[in-house]
Structures are given as structure tokens and as C-alpha cells.
């Protein structure tokens, strides 16, 4: 399904993210101050019940595919909702699934009702882990520089809202939703009925996680049959998390996990790159996924009639000054008079060249779409 297509975070998105997160956090804080906490959490519980069931089902699907034997009667289904009729018919929902997916949904629903009725910490963590895994899978960074911008911005965000105000702690304690993992501190005394918890927000898992996933892709791109940067960043995450827990217990105060995770997850791989002499390769690595219209594109026009070219970086609508050809580089679907969907598909995830017809009777214009590193 198209909804499962990964979203790639650009440097512009990364710079905006801490501001958007701050507005959302403070908005939730005001909601809890103005409205009844009971009704807000009831609404959020139903909302996250639906999301949690879908996320856990998606996470379980690969495991179920291995468990079920090949002889299992796996029938295909399609859920289709349309609006209008005839030529004006428009798809609203088009969801394809099979019997294995239904089994996953059934198991996930049992966990969901357990969480909805009991708010048990195990059910909370199952949903939380599912959200985290789906987040790392569906969110990608386009390069290491973008990851540094994102982590650096959220480093400041986390420190400010934890040490500078009581907003983060208040929302975390009031917000009864599986957006955090909870660890029972009295597990040995009370068993599964533990009630005293330490918390780790999902953002402290997903944000470093997508950066570590980018470094794994960088490892693969080097074609050296090693995972040096992945393992170094993963070990750095464990070290940073351990340091967070140590400081929290030492000072008996809530700690912003990114205060320790960001320097570790960025510093360790950069140090490895310095030792291996691959800093340039690391910061020039570019990863693409998803729709072309979500990425910065540099457009080079080579007019076949005049033999000249013009460079237009980061233009949403560009015009060749020689043949007045307009190109909607960010338009989806692309204008049919410029290039076909077949040609467009060849450009997904990489630079490429294709011919586009001009309105003038001159020869075709050669267009080169090249991904660039920053916006």
C-alpha cells in the first residue's frame, strides 16, 4: 500500500522538527491543565488502541509468515471504499490483506483490549515497541548531515523541556498512552503487578534509531562486507542509555535521555570515520526513498536547439530561459506533456536523464534531475 511507503526526512524537515515538537508538547501540557485528564486519556486510549493494533499487526506479519506452513490456506482479500460513480469515482480506502494478516489483527486486538481495560505495563510496552519499530521502518534520513541537524535540535529541545520547565515530566506522567516504554522498578517485590516505573519515551528510541539505520545503509554502500558504523553507533546508544540510567539514579531526578544519547550516537561513528579516513564519504553519502516530489532536486536544462544549459537548484517550478519550457519538478503526478510515468519511475531514488517535449517546434530538451545534499 502507498501508505506504507517510507518518508524521507530532509534537512529542512529536520530543522523544523524541534519547533513542531515543542508546540505539540506545550499544547498537550495546556490541554491537561485546562481539560479533565480523565476524558483526555479516555479519548487517547481509544485512538492509540486502533493505532496500536495496526502497528503490532504490521510488526508481527513477518514472524507469522515464517510460523505458518506453506500448506496454510492463505486467501487474499481487498477492502475498497470509493466515492462517486463512473469516471468521477475516487478511491478513499484500498487495503489489500490476506488470512495471515487477519490472524495478526486478531492477536493484536487481544493485546489491545488488555491494554484498554487494564493499562498493564506489558501491553503498553508491546504497543510501544511496535510503534518504535514501525517508526524506524517508515522514517528515513537522507544523509548524515540531516541526522546531525535533527539530533542536535532535539538535544536542545529535550534539555530545555526537562531541565528548564516541568512541562515534559508533567505530560509524560499525565499522558496515559503507549508513547513510552515503562520499566518496573519493583518487579522483584510485586512481580507482574509492579506499580513503580521508570519511563523511556519512544522519541528516545526512534530518533537515534533512524540515525543508526542510516549508518547501516552507509555500511552497505561501502561494499566492504562489514557493519563497522552500525555496530559502533549501536554500542554508543547502549552506552548513552546506560549513562542516562546511572545519572538518573545518582541524582534522583528525571533526565533528558537525548542529552547523553546524541553525543554518543554522533560522536562514536564520527570518531570511527576519522580513524578510518572516511569522514568525507560519510557526510557525502545520500540515501533516497519514496516519492520524488519529497526530495530536493537540482534541475539542469540542456536545450537541444540552443546547446546551452542553465542550473536551477531547489525550484518548485522552473523555466528554461532558452525555450521557455516549464518543469514542475515537485508535482505528483508529473505533467503528462513533459514526461511519462514510466520514465518518471526510472528516476525514483536517483538522478537520471530523459527527454521532454517543448511547446516550440525545436528539438527535444534534455532534462537531468540530480539529488542534492542540502536545502
XYZ file of C-alpha atoms in Angstrom:
375
model
C 0.000 0.000 0.000
C 1.150 3.520 -0.714
C 0.593 4.447 2.901
C 3.449 2.089 3.827
C 5.953 3.994 1.653
C 8.816 5.411 3.740
C 9.011 9.148 4.397
C 12.464 10.643 3.967
C 13.415 13.488 6.297
C 15.321 16.318 4.598
C 17.451 18.927 6.366
C 14.568 21.390 6.170
C 12.258 18.889 7.875
C 14.941 18.202 10.498
C 15.324 21.901 11.327
C 11.560 22.324 11.744
C 11.035 19.184 13.791
C 12.109 20.511 17.239
C 9.875 23.574 16.800
C 6.859 21.454 15.830
C 7.593 19.023 18.680
C 7.813 21.916 21.162
C 4.469 23.341 20.034
C 2.832 19.915 20.278
C 4.300 19.243 23.724
C 3.230 22.614 25.117
C -0.226 22.202 23.534
C -0.662 18.880 25.343
C 0.503 20.499 28.575
C -2.172 23.203 28.237
C -4.818 20.586 27.417
C -4.053 18.698 30.607
C -4.182 21.947 32.591
C -7.496 23.165 31.121
C -9.500 19.996 30.489
C -10.201 16.939 32.587
C -7.308 14.489 32.441
C -9.735 11.561 32.662
C -11.638 12.434 29.468
C -8.489 13.295 27.511
C -6.896 9.957 28.385
C -10.113 8.094 27.524
C -10.090 9.630 24.056
C -6.371 8.969 23.631
C -6.773 5.359 24.805
C -9.308 4.619 22.062
C -7.165 6.388 19.463
C -3.981 4.541 20.416
C -5.894 1.276 20.692
C -6.633 1.456 16.946
C -3.114 2.600 16.062
C -1.534 0.032 18.363
C -3.483 -2.876 16.890
C -2.439 -1.891 13.360
C 1.194 -1.271 14.342
C 1.536 -4.533 16.289
C -0.138 -6.466 13.476
C 2.311 -4.993 10.949
C 5.239 -5.860 13.223
C 4.042 -9.451 13.699
C 3.427 -10.139 9.988
C 6.989 -11.291 9.075
C 7.040 -13.638 12.086
C 3.654 -15.120 11.192
C 4.777 -15.685 7.608
C 7.527 -17.937 8.953
C 5.367 -19.738 11.512
C 2.519 -20.692 9.171
C 3.278 -23.717 6.959
C 3.178 -23.356 3.188
C 0.067 -25.562 3.124
C -1.856 -22.969 5.157
C -4.861 -21.741 3.092
C -3.847 -18.084 2.756
C -6.677 -16.307 0.930
C -6.397 -12.766 -0.429
C -8.884 -10.007 0.459
C -9.396 -6.407 -0.517
C -11.184 -3.638 1.372
C -12.225 -0.908 -1.050
C -14.141 2.300 -0.371
C -14.893 4.661 -3.235
C -16.644 7.977 -3.615
C -18.709 8.995 -6.624
C -19.539 6.917 -9.672
C -18.485 6.464 -13.256
C -15.447 8.429 -14.402
C -15.554 10.613 -11.284
C -15.161 7.616 -8.942
C -12.377 8.229 -6.433
C -10.690 5.697 -4.152
C -10.778 6.604 -0.459
C -9.523 3.321 1.036
C -7.866 0.497 -0.877
C -6.444 -2.045 1.563
C -5.243 -5.476 0.450
C -4.668 -8.195 3.040
C -4.696 -11.975 3.488
C -5.629 -14.608 6.061
C -2.288 -14.284 7.861
C -2.923 -10.563 8.301
C -6.324 -11.335 9.834
C -4.681 -13.674 12.355
C -2.175 -10.931 13.254
C -5.027 -8.437 13.667
C -6.890 -10.866 15.947
C -3.856 -11.400 18.217
C -3.114 -7.655 18.246
C -6.741 -6.917 19.171
C -6.464 -9.190 22.220
C -3.397 -7.198 23.343
C -5.302 -4.008 22.560
C -8.276 -4.876 24.748
C -5.889 -5.945 27.505
C -4.262 -2.523 27.361
C -7.596 -0.696 27.056
C -9.122 -2.406 30.094
C -6.127 -2.920 32.400
C -3.450 -0.458 31.191
C -0.970 -3.196 32.028
C 2.682 -2.293 31.547
C 3.388 -5.363 29.371
C 0.598 -4.442 26.936
C 1.864 -0.844 26.975
C 5.385 -1.986 26.098
C 4.183 -4.307 23.325
C 2.392 -1.394 21.662
C 5.313 0.940 22.377
C 7.846 -1.398 20.767
C 5.558 -1.829 17.758
C 5.308 1.961 17.346
C 9.088 2.292 17.638
C 9.828 -0.438 15.072
C 7.309 0.997 12.624
C 8.777 4.465 13.152
C 12.309 3.328 12.333
C 10.990 1.421 9.300
C 8.880 4.234 7.863
C 11.102 7.251 8.622
C 14.405 7.628 6.787
C 17.136 10.261 6.865
C 18.548 11.361 3.513
C 22.116 11.940 4.769
C 24.308 12.137 7.860
C 24.225 15.950 7.945
C 20.427 15.865 8.209
C 20.732 13.351 11.038
C 23.123 15.657 12.894
C 20.716 18.603 12.458
C 17.782 16.529 13.719
C 19.649 15.076 16.698
C 21.226 18.423 17.563
C 17.869 20.216 17.510
C 16.183 17.569 19.638
C 19.154 17.605 22.019
C 18.357 21.254 22.819
C 14.606 20.507 22.847
C 14.977 17.676 25.357
C 17.322 19.547 27.690
C 15.161 22.680 27.711
C 11.816 20.993 28.357
C 13.177 18.676 31.079
C 15.571 20.965 32.977
C 14.099 24.362 32.066
C 10.433 23.610 32.831
C 8.196 20.927 34.313
C 6.292 20.546 31.019
C 7.929 17.346 29.759
C 7.686 15.496 33.074
C 4.078 16.620 33.627
C 2.939 15.469 30.178
C 4.839 12.173 30.459
C 3.178 11.354 33.784
C -0.301 12.545 32.734
C -0.321 11.066 29.228
C -1.715 7.530 29.556
C -0.815 6.230 26.121
C 1.783 3.758 24.825
C 4.171 6.512 23.682
C 6.775 5.415 26.215
C 8.311 2.198 27.473
C 7.939 1.627 31.209
C 10.318 -0.423 33.328
C 9.014 -1.694 36.704
C 11.448 -0.862 39.495
C 9.605 -3.050 41.995
C 9.335 -6.102 39.731
C 11.157 -8.401 42.159
C 8.873 -7.374 45.020
C 5.466 -7.298 43.301
C 6.040 -9.377 40.161
C 3.814 -8.568 37.171
C 1.685 -6.349 39.396
C 4.508 -3.807 39.745
C 3.420 -0.170 40.071
C 6.620 1.913 40.372
C 8.027 2.618 36.912
C 10.891 4.325 35.137
C 9.990 5.672 31.681
C 11.741 5.961 28.312
C 9.982 7.995 25.624
C 9.620 6.457 22.165
C 11.334 9.514 20.690
C 14.485 8.479 22.545
C 14.319 5.210 20.619
C 13.053 6.231 17.180
C 15.187 9.343 16.589
C 18.553 7.702 17.358
C 17.189 4.558 15.664
C 16.689 6.180 12.263
C 20.205 7.661 12.509
C 21.677 4.225 13.291
C 19.652 2.752 10.391
C 21.178 5.376 8.061
C 24.661 4.355 9.183
C 23.788 0.728 8.413
C 22.863 1.806 4.855
C 26.162 3.675 4.684
C 27.974 0.480 5.709
C 26.226 -1.382 2.895
C 27.100 1.360 0.376
C 30.824 0.985 1.157
C 30.654 -2.635 -0.100
C 33.317 -3.752 2.387
C 31.208 -6.561 3.827
C 31.379 -5.028 7.316
C 28.982 -3.194 9.639
C 31.523 -1.035 11.483
C 29.448 2.144 11.679
C 26.261 0.314 12.573
C 27.840 -1.605 15.445
C 29.731 1.431 16.736
C 26.561 3.566 16.791
C 24.505 0.727 18.308
C 27.042 0.239 21.098
C 27.114 4.022 21.534
C 23.335 4.001 22.030
C 23.613 1.302 24.727
C 26.394 3.280 26.422
C 24.363 6.525 26.317
C 21.255 4.826 27.678
C 23.235 3.197 30.466
C 24.757 6.562 31.351
C 21.271 8.112 31.464
C 20.056 5.450 33.922
C 23.167 5.860 36.075
C 22.809 9.657 36.323
C 19.063 9.386 36.969
C 19.565 7.036 39.918
C 22.520 9.038 41.235
C 20.758 12.419 41.298
C 17.198 11.085 41.794
C 15.888 13.370 39.041
C 14.335 12.814 35.597
C 16.962 13.022 32.862
C 16.631 14.014 29.186
C 17.901 10.837 27.528
C 18.989 12.679 24.369
C 21.434 14.688 26.485
C 23.535 11.520 26.664
C 22.363 9.642 23.558
C 23.074 12.374 20.972
C 26.786 12.917 21.787
C 27.295 9.155 21.962
C 25.407 8.208 18.776
C 27.001 11.010 16.723
C 30.426 11.119 18.355
C 31.305 7.421 18.197
C 30.674 6.936 14.425
C 32.410 10.228 13.550
C 35.418 9.131 15.625
C 35.454 5.803 13.755
C 35.264 7.682 10.433
C 38.202 9.888 11.487
C 40.281 6.838 12.388
C 39.418 5.142 9.070
C 39.776 8.302 6.966
C 36.179 8.084 5.696
C 34.693 11.332 7.031
C 34.195 12.734 3.515
C 32.490 9.545 2.348
C 30.233 9.535 5.420
C 28.991 13.096 5.013
C 28.624 12.839 1.223
C 26.524 9.656 1.416
C 22.993 10.278 0.173
C 20.038 7.953 0.646
C 16.807 8.243 -1.320
C 13.451 6.519 -0.845
C 9.800 7.214 -1.525
C 8.296 9.733 -3.931
C 10.484 12.006 -5.998
C 8.391 15.051 -5.087
C 9.502 14.754 -1.454
C 13.155 15.396 -2.238
C 15.294 18.367 -3.120
C 16.136 18.169 -6.801
C 18.635 20.160 -8.788
C 17.468 20.664 -12.371
C 19.814 21.053 -15.309
C 18.309 22.131 -18.637
C 20.175 21.284 -21.787
C 18.338 22.810 -24.725
C 18.815 20.745 -27.864
C 18.037 23.762 -30.031
C 20.494 26.211 -28.463
C 23.074 23.877 -26.949
C 23.065 25.889 -23.720
C 22.218 24.906 -20.185
C 21.068 26.624 -17.028
C 21.347 25.464 -13.418
C 18.314 25.852 -11.146
C 18.676 24.324 -7.673
C 15.661 23.897 -5.406
C 12.991 25.290 -7.692
C 9.408 24.116 -7.353
C 8.585 25.453 -10.800
C 11.465 26.096 -13.157
C 11.572 27.779 -16.537
C 14.289 27.258 -19.099
C 15.333 30.727 -20.265
C 16.132 29.402 -23.730
C 12.983 27.583 -24.788
C 10.558 28.738 -22.043
C 9.821 25.162 -21.056
C 8.231 24.894 -17.603
C 9.056 21.900 -15.467
C 7.116 21.032 -12.327
C 9.825 19.063 -10.547
C 7.787 18.768 -7.352
C 4.461 17.936 -9.000
C 2.928 14.494 -8.477
C 1.870 13.104 -10.841
C 4.208 14.914 -13.235
C 2.606 16.843 -16.111
C 1.998 14.285 -18.879
C 3.248 16.660 -21.568
C 6.708 16.626 -20.010
C 7.460 13.005 -19.284
C 5.647 9.722 -18.863
C 5.074 7.812 -15.632
C 7.298 5.063 -16.979
C 10.211 7.448 -17.362
C 9.446 9.032 -14.022
C 9.680 5.649 -12.312
C 13.251 5.310 -13.580
C 14.197 8.450 -11.687
C 12.889 7.394 -8.264
C 15.711 7.359 -5.786
C 18.484 8.539 -8.104
C 19.459 11.092 -10.682
C 18.645 10.407 -14.281
C 18.029 11.889 -17.697
C 15.040 11.879 -20.007
C 13.656 13.776 -22.955
C 10.815 16.234 -22.568
C 8.811 17.767 -25.371
C 8.796 21.544 -25.667
C 5.834 23.558 -26.905
C 8.089 25.004 -29.575
C 8.932 23.067 -32.740
C 12.595 22.926 -31.726
C 14.387 19.718 -30.882
C 13.632 17.955 -27.562
C 15.039 19.303 -24.339
C 17.253 17.002 -22.315
C 16.461 17.236 -18.604
C 18.722 15.937 -15.850
C 17.323 15.523 -12.333
C 20.079 15.319 -9.743
C 19.516 14.877 -5.992
C 21.439 17.407 -3.901
C 22.583 17.245 -0.310
C 21.028 20.212 1.460
C 18.285 22.751 1.138
